[in-house]
Coordinates of C-alpha atoms in Angstrom, one line a residue:
X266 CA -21.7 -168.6 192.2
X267 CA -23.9 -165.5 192.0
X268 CA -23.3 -164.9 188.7
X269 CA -24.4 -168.9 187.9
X270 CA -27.3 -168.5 190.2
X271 CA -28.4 -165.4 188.3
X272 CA -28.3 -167.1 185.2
X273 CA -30.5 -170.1 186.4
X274 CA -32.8 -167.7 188.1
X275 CA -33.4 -166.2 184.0
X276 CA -33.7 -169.3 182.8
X277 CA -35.9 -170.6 185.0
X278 CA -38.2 -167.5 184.8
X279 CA -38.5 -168.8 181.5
X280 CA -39.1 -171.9 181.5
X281 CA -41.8 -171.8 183.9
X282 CA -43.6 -168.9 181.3
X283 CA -43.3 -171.2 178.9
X284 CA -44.4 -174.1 180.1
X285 CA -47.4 -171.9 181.7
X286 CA -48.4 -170.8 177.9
X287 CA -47.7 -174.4 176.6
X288 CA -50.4 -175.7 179.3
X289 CA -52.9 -173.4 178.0
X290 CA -51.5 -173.9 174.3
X291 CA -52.3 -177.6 174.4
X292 CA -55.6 -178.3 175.7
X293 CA -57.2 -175.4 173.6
X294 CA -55.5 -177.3 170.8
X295 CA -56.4 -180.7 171.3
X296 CA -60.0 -179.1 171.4
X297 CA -59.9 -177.0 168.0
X298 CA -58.5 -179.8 166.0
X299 CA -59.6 -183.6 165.6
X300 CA -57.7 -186.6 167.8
X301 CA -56.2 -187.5 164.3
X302 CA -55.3 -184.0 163.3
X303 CA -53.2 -183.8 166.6
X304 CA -51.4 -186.5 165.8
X305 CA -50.6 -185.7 162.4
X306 CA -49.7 -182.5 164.1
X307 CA -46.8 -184.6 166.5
X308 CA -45.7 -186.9 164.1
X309 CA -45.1 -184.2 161.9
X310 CA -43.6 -181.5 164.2
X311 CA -41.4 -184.5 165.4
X312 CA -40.1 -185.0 161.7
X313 CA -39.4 -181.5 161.1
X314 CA -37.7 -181.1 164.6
X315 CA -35.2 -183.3 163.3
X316 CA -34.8 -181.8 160.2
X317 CA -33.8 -177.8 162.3
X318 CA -31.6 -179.9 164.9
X319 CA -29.9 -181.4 161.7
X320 CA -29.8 -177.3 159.7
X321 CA -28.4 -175.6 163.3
X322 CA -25.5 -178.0 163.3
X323 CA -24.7 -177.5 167.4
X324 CA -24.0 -173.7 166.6
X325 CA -26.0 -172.8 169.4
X326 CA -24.2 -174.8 172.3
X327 CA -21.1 -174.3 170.4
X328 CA -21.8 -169.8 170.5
X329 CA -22.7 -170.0 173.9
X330 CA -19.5 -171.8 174.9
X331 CA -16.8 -169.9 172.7
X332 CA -18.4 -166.1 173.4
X333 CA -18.2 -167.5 177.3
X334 CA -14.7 -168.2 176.8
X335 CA -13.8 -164.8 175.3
X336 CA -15.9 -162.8 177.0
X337 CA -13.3 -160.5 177.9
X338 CA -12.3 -159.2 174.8
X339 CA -15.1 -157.3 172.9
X340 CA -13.4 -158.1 169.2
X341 CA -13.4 -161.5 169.5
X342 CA -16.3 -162.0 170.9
X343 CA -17.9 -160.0 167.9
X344 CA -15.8 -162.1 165.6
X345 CA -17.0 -165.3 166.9
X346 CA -20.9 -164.3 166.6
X347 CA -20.0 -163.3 162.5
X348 CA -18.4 -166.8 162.0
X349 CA -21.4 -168.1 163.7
X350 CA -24.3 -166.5 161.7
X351 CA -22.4 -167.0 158.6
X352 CA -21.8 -170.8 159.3
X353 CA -25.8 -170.9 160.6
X354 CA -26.7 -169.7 156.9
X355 CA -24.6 -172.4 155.3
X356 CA -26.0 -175.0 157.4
X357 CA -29.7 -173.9 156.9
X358 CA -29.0 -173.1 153.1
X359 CA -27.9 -176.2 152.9
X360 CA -30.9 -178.4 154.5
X361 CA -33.2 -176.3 152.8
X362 CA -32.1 -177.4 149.4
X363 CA -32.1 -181.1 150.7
X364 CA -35.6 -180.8 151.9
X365 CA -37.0 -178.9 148.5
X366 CA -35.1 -181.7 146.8
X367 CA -36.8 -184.5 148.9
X368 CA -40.2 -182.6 148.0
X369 CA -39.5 -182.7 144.3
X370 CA -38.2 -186.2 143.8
X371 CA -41.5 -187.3 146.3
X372 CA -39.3 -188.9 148.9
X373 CA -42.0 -187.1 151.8
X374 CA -45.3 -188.9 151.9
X375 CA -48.2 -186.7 149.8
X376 CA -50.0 -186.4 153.3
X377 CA -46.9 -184.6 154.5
X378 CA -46.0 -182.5 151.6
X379 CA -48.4 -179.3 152.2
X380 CA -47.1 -179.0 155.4
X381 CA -43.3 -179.2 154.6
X382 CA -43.4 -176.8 152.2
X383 CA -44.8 -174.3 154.4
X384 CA -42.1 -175.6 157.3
X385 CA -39.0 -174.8 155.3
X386 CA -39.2 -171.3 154.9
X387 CA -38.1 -171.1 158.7
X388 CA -35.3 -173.1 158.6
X389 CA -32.6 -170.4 157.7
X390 CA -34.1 -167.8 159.7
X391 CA -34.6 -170.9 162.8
X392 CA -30.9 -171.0 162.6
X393 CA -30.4 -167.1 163.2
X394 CA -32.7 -167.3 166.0
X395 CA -30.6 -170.1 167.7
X396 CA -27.4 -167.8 167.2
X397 CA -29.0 -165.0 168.6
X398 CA -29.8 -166.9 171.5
X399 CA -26.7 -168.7 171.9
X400 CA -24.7 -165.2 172.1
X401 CA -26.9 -164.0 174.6
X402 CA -26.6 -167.1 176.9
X403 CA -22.6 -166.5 176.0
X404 CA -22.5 -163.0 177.1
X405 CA -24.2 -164.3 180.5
X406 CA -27.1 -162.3 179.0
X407 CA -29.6 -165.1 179.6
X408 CA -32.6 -163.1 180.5
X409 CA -32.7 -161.5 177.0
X410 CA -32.3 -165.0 175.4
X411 CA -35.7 -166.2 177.0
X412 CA -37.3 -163.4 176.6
X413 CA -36.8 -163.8 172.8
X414 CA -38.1 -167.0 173.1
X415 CA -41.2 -166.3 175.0
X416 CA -41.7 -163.7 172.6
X417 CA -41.9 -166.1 169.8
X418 CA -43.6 -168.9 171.9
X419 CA -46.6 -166.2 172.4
X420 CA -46.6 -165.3 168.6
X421 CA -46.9 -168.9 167.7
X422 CA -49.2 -169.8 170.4
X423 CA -51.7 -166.9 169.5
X424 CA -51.4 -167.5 165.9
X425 CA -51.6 -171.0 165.8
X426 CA -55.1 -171.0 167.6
X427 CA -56.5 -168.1 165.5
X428 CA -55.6 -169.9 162.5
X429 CA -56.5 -173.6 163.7
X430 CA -59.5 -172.0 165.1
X431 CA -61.2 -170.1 161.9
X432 CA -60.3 -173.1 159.9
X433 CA -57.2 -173.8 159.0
X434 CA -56.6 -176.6 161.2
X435 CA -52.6 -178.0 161.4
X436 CA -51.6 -176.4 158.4
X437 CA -52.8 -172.5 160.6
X438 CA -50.7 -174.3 163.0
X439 CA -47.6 -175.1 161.1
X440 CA -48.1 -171.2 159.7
X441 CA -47.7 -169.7 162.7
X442 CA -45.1 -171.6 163.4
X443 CA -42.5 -171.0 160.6
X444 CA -43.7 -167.1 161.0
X445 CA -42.4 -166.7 164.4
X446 CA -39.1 -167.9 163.4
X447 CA -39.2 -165.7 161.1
X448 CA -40.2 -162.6 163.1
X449 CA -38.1 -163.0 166.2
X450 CA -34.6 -163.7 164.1
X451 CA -34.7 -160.6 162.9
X452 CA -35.5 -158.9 166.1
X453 CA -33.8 -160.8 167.9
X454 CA -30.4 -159.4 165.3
X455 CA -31.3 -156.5 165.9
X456 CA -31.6 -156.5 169.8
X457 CA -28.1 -157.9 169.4
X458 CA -26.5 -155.5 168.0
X459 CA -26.7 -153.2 171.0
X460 CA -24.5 -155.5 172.9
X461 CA -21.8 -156.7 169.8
X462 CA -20.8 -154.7 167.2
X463 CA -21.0 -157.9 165.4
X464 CA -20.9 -157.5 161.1
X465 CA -19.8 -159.6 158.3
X466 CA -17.5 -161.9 159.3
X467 CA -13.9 -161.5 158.1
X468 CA -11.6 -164.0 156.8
X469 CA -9.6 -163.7 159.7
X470 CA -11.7 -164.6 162.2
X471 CA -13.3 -167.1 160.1
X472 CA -9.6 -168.8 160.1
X473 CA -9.7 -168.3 164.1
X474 CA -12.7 -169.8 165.0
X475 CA -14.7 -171.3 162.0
X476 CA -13.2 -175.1 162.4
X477 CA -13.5 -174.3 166.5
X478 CA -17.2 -173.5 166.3
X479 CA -18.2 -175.9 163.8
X480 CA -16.1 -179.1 165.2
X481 CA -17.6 -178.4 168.9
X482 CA -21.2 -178.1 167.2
X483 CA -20.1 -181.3 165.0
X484 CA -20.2 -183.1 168.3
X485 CA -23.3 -181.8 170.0
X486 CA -25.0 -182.2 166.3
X487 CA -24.0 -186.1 167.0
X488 CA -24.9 -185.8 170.4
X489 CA -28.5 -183.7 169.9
X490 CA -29.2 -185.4 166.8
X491 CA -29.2 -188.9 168.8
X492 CA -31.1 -187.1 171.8
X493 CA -33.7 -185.7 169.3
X494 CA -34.3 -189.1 168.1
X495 CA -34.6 -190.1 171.0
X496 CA -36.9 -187.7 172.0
X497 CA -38.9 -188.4 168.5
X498 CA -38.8 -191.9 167.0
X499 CA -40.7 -193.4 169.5
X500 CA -43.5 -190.9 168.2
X501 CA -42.7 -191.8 164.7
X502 CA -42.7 -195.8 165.1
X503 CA -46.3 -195.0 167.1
X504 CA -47.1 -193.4 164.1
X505 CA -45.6 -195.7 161.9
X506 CA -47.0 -199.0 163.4
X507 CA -50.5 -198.3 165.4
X508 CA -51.4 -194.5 163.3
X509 CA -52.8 -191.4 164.3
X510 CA -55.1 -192.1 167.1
X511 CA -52.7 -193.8 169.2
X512 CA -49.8 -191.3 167.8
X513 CA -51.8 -188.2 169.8
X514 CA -52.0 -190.8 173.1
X515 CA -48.3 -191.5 173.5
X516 CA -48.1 -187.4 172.3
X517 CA -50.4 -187.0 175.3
X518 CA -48.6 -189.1 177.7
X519 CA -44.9 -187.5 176.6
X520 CA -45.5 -184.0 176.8
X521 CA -46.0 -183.7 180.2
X522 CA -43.3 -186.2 181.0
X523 CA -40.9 -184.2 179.8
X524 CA -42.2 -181.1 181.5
X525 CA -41.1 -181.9 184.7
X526 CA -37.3 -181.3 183.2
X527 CA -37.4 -177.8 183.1
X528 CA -35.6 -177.3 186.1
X529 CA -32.5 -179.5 185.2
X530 CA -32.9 -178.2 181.9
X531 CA -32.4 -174.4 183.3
X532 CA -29.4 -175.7 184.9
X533 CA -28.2 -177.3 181.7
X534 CA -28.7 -173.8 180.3
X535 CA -26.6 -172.0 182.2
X536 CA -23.9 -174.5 183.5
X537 CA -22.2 -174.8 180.2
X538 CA -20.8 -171.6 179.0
X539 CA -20.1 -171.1 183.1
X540 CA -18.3 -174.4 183.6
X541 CA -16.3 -173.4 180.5
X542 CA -15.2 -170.1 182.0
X543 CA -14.4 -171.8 185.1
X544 CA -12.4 -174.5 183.3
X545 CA -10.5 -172.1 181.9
X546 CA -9.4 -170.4 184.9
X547 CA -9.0 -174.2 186.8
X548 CA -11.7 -173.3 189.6
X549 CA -12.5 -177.5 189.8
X550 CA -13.5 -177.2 193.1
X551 CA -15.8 -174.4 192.3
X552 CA -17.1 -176.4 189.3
X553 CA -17.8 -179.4 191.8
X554 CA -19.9 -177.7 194.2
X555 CA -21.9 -176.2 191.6
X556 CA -22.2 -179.8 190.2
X557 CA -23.1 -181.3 193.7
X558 CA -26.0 -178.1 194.5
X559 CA -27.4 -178.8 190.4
X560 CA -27.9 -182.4 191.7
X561 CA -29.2 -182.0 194.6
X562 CA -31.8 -179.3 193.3
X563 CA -32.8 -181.4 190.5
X564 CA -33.6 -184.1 192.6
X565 CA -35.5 -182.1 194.4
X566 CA -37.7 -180.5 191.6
X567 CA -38.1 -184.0 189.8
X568 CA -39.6 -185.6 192.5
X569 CA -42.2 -182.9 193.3
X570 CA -43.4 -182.7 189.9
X571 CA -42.9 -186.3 189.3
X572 CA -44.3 -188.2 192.2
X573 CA -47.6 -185.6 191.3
X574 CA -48.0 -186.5 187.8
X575 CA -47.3 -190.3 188.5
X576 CA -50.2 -189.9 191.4
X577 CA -52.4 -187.9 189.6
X578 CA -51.7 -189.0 185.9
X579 CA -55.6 -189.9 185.1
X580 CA -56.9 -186.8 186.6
X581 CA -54.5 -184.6 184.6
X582 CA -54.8 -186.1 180.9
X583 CA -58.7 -186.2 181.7
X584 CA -58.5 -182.1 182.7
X585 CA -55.4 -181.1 180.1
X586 CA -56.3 -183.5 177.3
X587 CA -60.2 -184.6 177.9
X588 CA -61.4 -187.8 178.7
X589 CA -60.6 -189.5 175.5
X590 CA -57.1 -189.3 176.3
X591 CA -57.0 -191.4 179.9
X592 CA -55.6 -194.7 177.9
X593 CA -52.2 -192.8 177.8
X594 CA -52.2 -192.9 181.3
X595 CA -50.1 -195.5 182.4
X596 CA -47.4 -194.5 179.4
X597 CA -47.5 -191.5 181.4
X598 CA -46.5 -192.9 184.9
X599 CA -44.0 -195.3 182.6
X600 CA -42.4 -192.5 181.2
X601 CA -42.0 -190.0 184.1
X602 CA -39.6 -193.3 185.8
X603 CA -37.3 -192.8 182.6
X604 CA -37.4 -188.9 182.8
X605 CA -36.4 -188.7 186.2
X606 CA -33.3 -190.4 186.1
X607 CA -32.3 -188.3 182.3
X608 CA -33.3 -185.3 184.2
X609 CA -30.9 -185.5 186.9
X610 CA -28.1 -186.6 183.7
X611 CA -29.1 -183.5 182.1
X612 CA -27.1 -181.2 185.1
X613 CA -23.8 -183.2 184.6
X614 CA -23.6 -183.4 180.8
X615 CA -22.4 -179.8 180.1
X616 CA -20.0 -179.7 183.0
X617 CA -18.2 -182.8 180.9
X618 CA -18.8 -180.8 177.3
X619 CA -17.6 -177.9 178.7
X620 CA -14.3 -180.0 180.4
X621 CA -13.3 -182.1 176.8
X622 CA -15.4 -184.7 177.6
X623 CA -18.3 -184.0 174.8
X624 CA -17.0 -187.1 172.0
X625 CA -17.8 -189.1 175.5
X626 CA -21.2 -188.0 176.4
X627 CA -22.3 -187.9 172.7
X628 CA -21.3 -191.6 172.4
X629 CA -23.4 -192.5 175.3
X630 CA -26.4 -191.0 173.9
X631 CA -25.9 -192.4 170.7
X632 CA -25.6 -195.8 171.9
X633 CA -28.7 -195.0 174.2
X634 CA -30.8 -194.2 171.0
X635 CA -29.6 -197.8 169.1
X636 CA -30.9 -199.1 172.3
X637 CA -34.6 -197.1 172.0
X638 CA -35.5 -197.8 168.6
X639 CA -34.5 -201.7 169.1
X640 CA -36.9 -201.7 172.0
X641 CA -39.7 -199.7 170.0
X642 CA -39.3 -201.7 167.3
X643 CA -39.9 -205.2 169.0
X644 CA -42.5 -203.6 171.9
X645 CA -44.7 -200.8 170.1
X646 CA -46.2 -203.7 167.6
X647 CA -47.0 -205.8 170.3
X648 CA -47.8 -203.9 173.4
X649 CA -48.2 -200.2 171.3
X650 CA -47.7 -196.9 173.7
X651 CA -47.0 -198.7 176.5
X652 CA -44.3 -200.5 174.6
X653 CA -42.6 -197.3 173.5
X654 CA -42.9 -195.6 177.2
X655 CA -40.8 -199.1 178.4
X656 CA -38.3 -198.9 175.6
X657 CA -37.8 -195.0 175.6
X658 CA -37.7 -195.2 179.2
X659 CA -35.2 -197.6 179.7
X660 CA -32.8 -195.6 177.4
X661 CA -33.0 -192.8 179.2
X662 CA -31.9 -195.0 182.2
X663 CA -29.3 -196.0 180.5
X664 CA -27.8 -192.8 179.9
X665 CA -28.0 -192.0 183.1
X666 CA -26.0 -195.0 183.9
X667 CA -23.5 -193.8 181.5
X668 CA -23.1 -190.5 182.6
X669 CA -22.4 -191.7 186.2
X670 CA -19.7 -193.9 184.8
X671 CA -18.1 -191.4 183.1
X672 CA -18.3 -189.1 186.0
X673 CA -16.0 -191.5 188.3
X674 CA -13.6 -190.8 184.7
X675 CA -13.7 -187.1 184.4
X676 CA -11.7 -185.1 186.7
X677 CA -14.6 -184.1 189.1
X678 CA -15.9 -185.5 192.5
X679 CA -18.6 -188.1 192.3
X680 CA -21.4 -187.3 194.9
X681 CA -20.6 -189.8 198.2
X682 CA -22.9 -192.9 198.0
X683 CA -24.1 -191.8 201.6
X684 CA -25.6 -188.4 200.4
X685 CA -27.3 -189.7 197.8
X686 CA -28.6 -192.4 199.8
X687 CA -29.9 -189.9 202.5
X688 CA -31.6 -187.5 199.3
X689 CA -33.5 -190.4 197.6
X690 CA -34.6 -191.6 201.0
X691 CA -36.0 -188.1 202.1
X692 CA -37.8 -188.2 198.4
X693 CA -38.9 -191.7 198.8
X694 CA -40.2 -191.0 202.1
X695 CA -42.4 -188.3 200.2
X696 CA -43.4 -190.4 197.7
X697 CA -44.7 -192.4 199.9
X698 CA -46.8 -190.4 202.0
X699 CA -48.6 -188.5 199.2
X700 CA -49.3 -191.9 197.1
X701 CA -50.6 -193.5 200.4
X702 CA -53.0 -190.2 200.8
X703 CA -53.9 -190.2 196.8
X704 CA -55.1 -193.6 197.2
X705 CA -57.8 -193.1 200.5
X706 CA -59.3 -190.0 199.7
X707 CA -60.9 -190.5 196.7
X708 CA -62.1 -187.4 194.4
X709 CA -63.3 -186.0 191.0
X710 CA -60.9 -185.4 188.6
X711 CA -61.2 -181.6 188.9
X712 CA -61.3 -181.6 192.8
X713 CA -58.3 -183.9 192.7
X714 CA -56.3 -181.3 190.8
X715 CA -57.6 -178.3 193.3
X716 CA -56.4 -180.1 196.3
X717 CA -53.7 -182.4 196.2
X718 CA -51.0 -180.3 194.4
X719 CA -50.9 -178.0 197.0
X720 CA -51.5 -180.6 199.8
X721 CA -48.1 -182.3 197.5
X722 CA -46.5 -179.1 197.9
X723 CA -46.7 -178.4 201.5
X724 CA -45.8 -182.0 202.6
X725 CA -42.9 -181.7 200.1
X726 CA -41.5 -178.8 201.8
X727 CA -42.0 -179.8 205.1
X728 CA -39.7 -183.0 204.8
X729 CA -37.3 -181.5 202.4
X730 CA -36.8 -178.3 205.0
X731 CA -37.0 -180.7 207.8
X732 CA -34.0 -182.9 206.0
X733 CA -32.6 -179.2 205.0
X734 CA -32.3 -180.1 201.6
X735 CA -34.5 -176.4 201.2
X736 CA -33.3 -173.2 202.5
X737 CA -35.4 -171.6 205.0
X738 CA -32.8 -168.5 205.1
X739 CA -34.3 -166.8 202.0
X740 CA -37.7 -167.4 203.6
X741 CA -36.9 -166.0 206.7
X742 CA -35.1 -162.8 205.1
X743 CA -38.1 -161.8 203.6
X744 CA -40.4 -162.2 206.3
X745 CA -38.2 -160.1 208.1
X746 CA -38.6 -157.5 205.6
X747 CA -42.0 -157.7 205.4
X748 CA -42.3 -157.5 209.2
X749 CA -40.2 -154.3 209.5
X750 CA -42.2 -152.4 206.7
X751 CA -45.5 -153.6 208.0
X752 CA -44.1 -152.5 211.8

């Protein structure tokens, strides 16, 4: 458990940097570029995010897990990094040639094609990056992988503002972009190296663990590929049926949606390549608390930041975005319902990845995505964002509903009915209270921000510690501490 908790405590570091340099990423954005350059900039960021989800063929999910498994024996492990970068160049090779082909025979629309071409020079060297990563996270050496990518967020970040900003607009953007890729793979190699003796791989090891690496990424590919889209066609059928203006609104509305998953998603991080070691050595009951304590904790965090950006979803897109972007509000509050319940899904799908249960979750995903583009299809053209936050919502529902099925299936304990009764009442109990005191004090948008998240905060932790769903024995160790040196 320490070792898991020390993972999630590295991953979580990261996330919350990164989603600190995203939130002052977006607004300076959204103010350097045109409402229509932004979402030119979304629909075609969620195009190409396809594209390097499609080149890195689940070899980072599929590193992470194998390296975990092996991490024991030095040789192998270095053996199964080689296969990996050399499969990761094929696969990137590969799509790169498809995309140059798609270029020359016009299948991309001309208001696309500038910014492609400039796109696909990171695709090999985004595939290196993900390895790098992935071996990292495999070695239990997760605090390297997001400093990496920090690293690059901050190069793109800087760059893409420098360049929007003396006139380059998305295509300075899209620049910065595919250079940071660049940049950090090769760093990022090179940082590796101190920890595996990693070289060219050898046909030997490409015999042991080439079809191992690239069947387990076949699946997540099927499984990430139908998240992605998941993720991204409701962006592209906004684009598709209602254009750029209402494209950056529903962009507006989804980013911060899915910000509140970066807890479960550190969790997701580190639970895989740790559930595989543990499954390897049968520690089930191990594997079931930490499935239990994942839960609970990303209940916990998805209802803080939730509830607030439900409350207090106007006052934020007219502060992050500006005021032109308040119509996405009520996508927002739409969306966050859907992103609650695939947040919490997102703790128990590498537990059954990690267990033989991947073909199953991929599946539920996939039929999750038939389900979303069905419902944007029939909603967007009559009720436009709105319509997609209902229909991409619902689908994430209904992978959650999946995934609890499956559960009572896989070989772990299903959380009593009586816990989770007593959790979602505590949260309900807090949504309650800070919705009801939203609505009679009224504010400016500004002062709304100043005061209620930390007024949320404080009456978040006073029910949750009163519950004891948070630990007041960290708390009270510190005090301690700081009581005895002050003394």
């Amino acid at each position: 458990m320490g070792s898991l908790l020390r993972s999630i405590l590295s991953i979580f570091s990261g996330k919350v940097i990164g989603i600190l340099i995203s939130l002052v990423f977006t607004p300076i954005l959204v103010r350097v570029i045109s409402q229509e350059q932004y979402g030119l900039y979304a629909s075609v960021l969620a195009g190409f995010s396809i594209v390097t989800l499609l080149s890195k063929g689940g070899l980072f999910d599929a590193t992470r897990k194998i390296v975990a498994e092996h991490t024991d024996n030095q040789p192998e492990v270095s053996s199964i990094i080689s296969t990996s970068l050399l499969l990761s160049v094929i696969y990137g090779l590969l799509v790169t040639s498809l995309v140059l082909l798609s270029l020359h025979l016009r299948i991309i629309p001309s208001r696309y094609r500038l910014y492609v071409w400039v796109l696909t020079g990171a695709i090999l060297f985004t595939n290196v990056f993900e390895i790098v990563r992935g071996a990292f996270y495999g070695l239990q050496r997760e605090s390297i992988g997001e400093a990496l990518k920090i690293v690059r967020q901050l190069v793109y970040t800087v760059g893409a503002l420098v360049l929007a900003y003396i006139g380059y607009d998305v295509l300075g953007v899209f620049g910065a972009y595919a250079l940071s890729f660049t940049l950090l793979s090769i760093v990022g190699a090179v940082v590796l190296a101190r920890y595996s003796s990693f070289g060219l791989p050898r046909r030997d090891g490409i015999a042991t663990y080439g079809w191992e690496i690239a069947s387990f990424g076949g699946y997540q590919l099927v499984g990430g590929l139908s998240a992605m889209l998941l993720y991204r066609t409701d962006i592209l059928l906004v684009e598709f049926f209602k254009g750029g203006t209402f494209t950056a609104l529903y962009q507006s509305a989804i980013t911060p949606a899915e910000m509140i998953w970066f807890v479960p998603s550190a969790i997701q991080l580190a639970f895989l390549q740790h559930t595989a070691s543990l499954w390897t050595s049968n520690k089930i009951d191990e594997i079931n608390e930490n499935l239990q304590t994942g839960i609970k904790y990303a209940v916990l965090s998805l209802t803080l930041f939730g509830v607030g950006l439900v409350v207090l979803a106007e006052p934020f897109l007219t502060a992050y975005f500006g005021p032109e972007y308040t119509d996405a509000a009520t996508t927002l509050q739409v969306l966050v319902f859907g992103t609650f319940f695939f947040g919490i899904t997102r703790v128990a799908v590498p537990v059954f990845q990690a267990t033989g249960w991947v073909r199953h979750t991929e599946l539920i995903t996939f039929g999750a995505l038939v389900l979303n583009i069905i419902l944007n299809i029939i909603l967007i053209p009559q009720y436009g964002i709105i319509g997609a936050g209902i229909g991409t919502g619902l689908s994430y529902v209904t992978i959650f509903v999946g995934n609890v099925t499956l559960w009572k299936y896989s070989p772990f304990d299903v959380v009593s009915l009586r816990w989770a009764a007593k959790l979602a009442m505590t949260q309900g109990v807090f949504a309650a209270l800070f919705l009801g005191t939203v609505r009679l004090v009224d504010l400016s948008p500004w002062i709304s921000l100043l005061v209620f998240p930390s007024f949320g905060l404080v009456l978040f932790l006073g029910i949750n510690i009163m519950a004891g769903y948070v630990p007041t024995q960290p708390a009270q160790l510190y005090l301690r501490r700081v009581t005895k040196y002050l003394s």
